[in-house]
mmCIF file of C-alpha atoms in Angstrom:
data_model
loop_
_atom_site.group_PDB
_atom_site.id
_atom_site.type_symbol
_atom_site.label_atom_id
_atom_site.label_comp_id
_atom_site.label_asym_id
_atom_site.label_seq_id
_atom_site.Cartn_x
_atom_site.Cartn_y
_atom_site.Cartn_z
ATOM 1 C CA GLN A 1 81.057 101.498 92.880
ATOM 2 C CA VAL A 2 84.180 102.326 94.826
ATOM 3 C CA GLN A 3 86.586 99.558 95.789
ATOM 4 C CA LEU A 4 89.516 99.769 98.186
ATOM 5 C CA GLN A 5 92.320 97.262 98.608
ATOM 6 C CA GLU A 6 95.073 97.334 101.219
ATOM 7 C CA SER A 7 98.480 95.925 100.432
ATOM 8 C CA GLY A 8 101.864 95.707 102.091
ATOM 9 C CA PRO A 9 104.022 93.444 104.242
ATOM 10 C CA GLY A 10 102.233 91.349 106.835
ATOM 11 C CA LEU A 11 105.216 91.234 109.176
ATOM 12 C CA VAL A 12 107.266 94.187 110.429
ATOM 13 C CA LYS A 13 110.116 94.182 112.912
ATOM 14 C CA PRO A 14 110.039 96.388 116.018
ATOM 15 C CA SER A 15 111.515 99.863 115.515
ATOM 16 C CA GLN A 16 110.953 99.691 111.753
ATOM 17 C CA THR A 17 108.395 101.583 109.682
ATOM 18 C CA LEU A 18 105.090 100.011 108.741
ATOM 19 C CA SER A 19 104.113 100.908 105.175
ATOM 20 C CA LEU A 20 100.776 100.128 103.557
ATOM 21 C CA THR A 21 99.145 101.190 100.311
ATOM 22 C CA CYS A 22 95.454 101.523 99.502
ATOM 23 C CA THR A 23 94.508 101.071 95.873
ATOM 24 C CA VAL A 24 91.274 102.859 94.975
ATOM 25 C CA SER A 25 89.105 102.078 91.977
ATOM 26 C CA GLY A 26 85.761 103.485 90.911
ATOM 27 C CA GLU A 27 86.397 106.961 92.317
ATOM 28 C CA SER A 28 89.124 109.576 92.129
ATOM 29 C CA ILE A 29 90.874 110.414 95.386
ATOM 30 C CA THR A 30 90.837 114.057 94.262
ATOM 31 C CA ASN A 31 87.028 114.211 94.237
ATOM 32 C CA ASN A 32 86.156 116.921 96.780
ATOM 33 C CA ASN A 33 83.094 115.016 97.997
ATOM 34 C CA TYR A 34 85.261 112.505 99.833
ATOM 35 C CA ALA A 35 88.225 111.980 102.124
ATOM 36 C CA TRP A 36 90.369 108.920 102.665
ATOM 37 C CA SER A 37 91.428 107.449 105.986
ATOM 38 C CA TRP A 38 93.250 104.654 107.769
ATOM 39 C CA ILE A 39 91.658 102.771 110.668
ATOM 40 C CA ARG A 40 93.088 99.844 112.602
ATOM 41 C CA GLN A 41 91.858 97.193 115.033
ATOM 42 C CA PRO A 42 94.266 95.430 117.400
ATOM 43 C CA PRO A 43 93.310 91.883 118.422
ATOM 44 C CA GLY A 44 90.579 91.959 121.044
ATOM 45 C CA LYS A 45 90.344 95.752 120.857
ATOM 46 C CA GLY A 46 88.093 98.293 119.216
ATOM 47 C CA LEU A 47 88.578 100.291 116.057
ATOM 48 C CA GLU A 48 91.083 103.143 116.171
ATOM 49 C CA TRP A 49 91.030 105.992 113.672
ATOM 50 C CA MET A 50 94.569 106.871 112.635
ATOM 51 C CA GLY A 51 94.342 109.716 110.178
ATOM 52 C CA VAL A 52 92.888 111.121 106.992
ATOM 53 C CA ILE A 53 93.979 112.682 103.746
ATOM 54 C CA PHE A 54 91.595 115.061 102.023
ATOM 55 C CA TYR A 55 90.931 115.568 98.333
ATOM 56 C CA ASP A 56 93.460 118.410 98.177
ATOM 57 C CA GLY A 57 96.236 116.487 99.927
ATOM 58 C CA LYS A 58 95.883 118.034 103.370
ATOM 59 C CA THR A 59 96.124 115.617 106.285
ATOM 60 C CA SER A 60 94.937 115.212 109.852
ATOM 61 C CA TYR A 61 96.028 112.619 112.398
ATOM 62 C CA SER A 62 94.958 111.092 115.684
ATOM 63 C CA PRO A 63 96.742 113.009 118.462
ATOM 64 C CA SER A 64 98.054 109.771 119.965
ATOM 65 C CA LEU A 65 99.690 108.745 116.690
ATOM 66 C CA LYS A 66 100.511 112.063 115.050
ATOM 67 C CA SER A 67 104.195 112.035 115.924
ATOM 68 C CA ARG A 68 104.882 108.849 113.984
ATOM 69 C CA THR A 69 102.130 108.678 111.345
ATOM 70 C CA SER A 70 102.253 109.939 107.795
ATOM 71 C CA ILE A 71 99.608 109.611 105.090
ATOM 72 C CA SER A 72 100.463 110.461 101.519
ATOM 73 C CA ARG A 73 99.041 109.962 98.060
ATOM 74 C CA ASP A 74 99.894 109.483 94.417
ATOM 75 C CA THR A 75 97.109 110.969 92.335
ATOM 76 C CA THR A 76 98.493 109.576 89.080
ATOM 77 C CA LYS A 77 98.057 106.050 90.447
ATOM 78 C CA ASN A 78 94.932 106.883 92.473
ATOM 79 C CA ILE A 79 96.422 105.430 95.640
ATOM 80 C CA PHE A 80 97.106 106.632 99.152
ATOM 81 C CA SER A 81 99.553 105.239 101.671
ATOM 82 C CA LEU A 82 100.223 104.896 105.381
ATOM 83 C CA GLN A 83 103.566 105.028 107.129
ATOM 84 C CA LEU A 84 103.819 104.314 110.845
ATOM 85 C CA SER A 85 107.315 104.643 112.231
ATOM 86 C CA SER A 86 109.003 103.129 115.287
ATOM 87 C CA VAL A 87 106.519 100.298 115.567
ATOM 88 C CA THR A 88 106.143 98.039 118.597
ATOM 89 C CA PRO A 89 104.139 94.834 119.144
ATOM 90 C CA GLU A 90 101.250 97.066 120.291
ATOM 91 C CA ASP A 91 100.907 98.162 116.670
ATOM 92 C CA THR A 92 99.896 94.633 115.656
ATOM 93 C CA ALA A 93 96.425 94.982 114.149
ATOM 94 C CA VAL A 94 94.209 94.621 111.139
ATOM 95 C CA TYR A 95 94.621 97.792 109.105
ATOM 96 C CA TYR A 96 91.813 99.171 106.963
ATOM 97 C CA CYS A 97 91.670 101.938 104.419
ATOM 98 C CA THR A 98 88.326 103.699 104.074
ATOM 99 C CA ARG A 99 86.467 106.302 102.089
ATOM 100 C CA ILE A 100 84.792 109.015 104.139
ATOM 101 C CA SER A 101 81.610 110.710 103.006
ATOM 102 C CA TYR A 102 79.774 113.253 105.155
ATOM 103 C CA TRP A 103 82.357 112.659 107.901
ATOM 104 C CA VAL A 104 81.668 108.908 108.160
ATOM 105 C CA PRO A 105 83.830 106.021 106.842
ATOM 106 C CA ARG A 106 81.162 104.368 104.723
ATOM 107 C CA ASP A 107 83.338 102.253 102.439
ATOM 108 C CA TRP A 108 86.062 99.930 103.674
ATOM 109 C CA GLY A 109 88.727 97.696 102.258
ATOM 110 C CA GLN A 110 88.819 94.094 103.394
ATOM 111 C CA GLY A 111 91.619 94.839 105.850
ATOM 112 C CA THR A 112 95.122 93.477 106.066
ATOM 113 C CA GLN A 113 96.775 91.835 109.064
ATOM 114 C CA VAL A 114 100.067 93.366 110.152
ATOM 115 C CA THR A 115 102.102 91.702 112.867
ATOM 116 C CA VAL A 116 104.983 93.461 114.603
ATOM 117 C CA SER A 117 107.445 90.880 115.847
ATOM 118 C CA SER A 118 111.138 90.139 115.847
#
């Protein structure tokens, strides 16, 4: 039974970098049956896929966010992380980490609220 838990600061100042970590238990992030992604939902808006890191460490990002998004991992800790640079208030959202199987995010963390404000 896989479990995912987001963690990181709930408040970030404009122009700074948003950093979140997803702690994974019950499954190795190096298992080639899965991939690991970040998805966010701004208030009153729909879900937005941000990017993914595969079992071998390769990454792919949403074209609209690619220039300022980075996903990385630490296999010894079985965690993966999100960094979103140059944030603005439009980046305020609930951020989720997910596990992807057969190209679908089937397992989600509970989500963490991040507010961008001065």
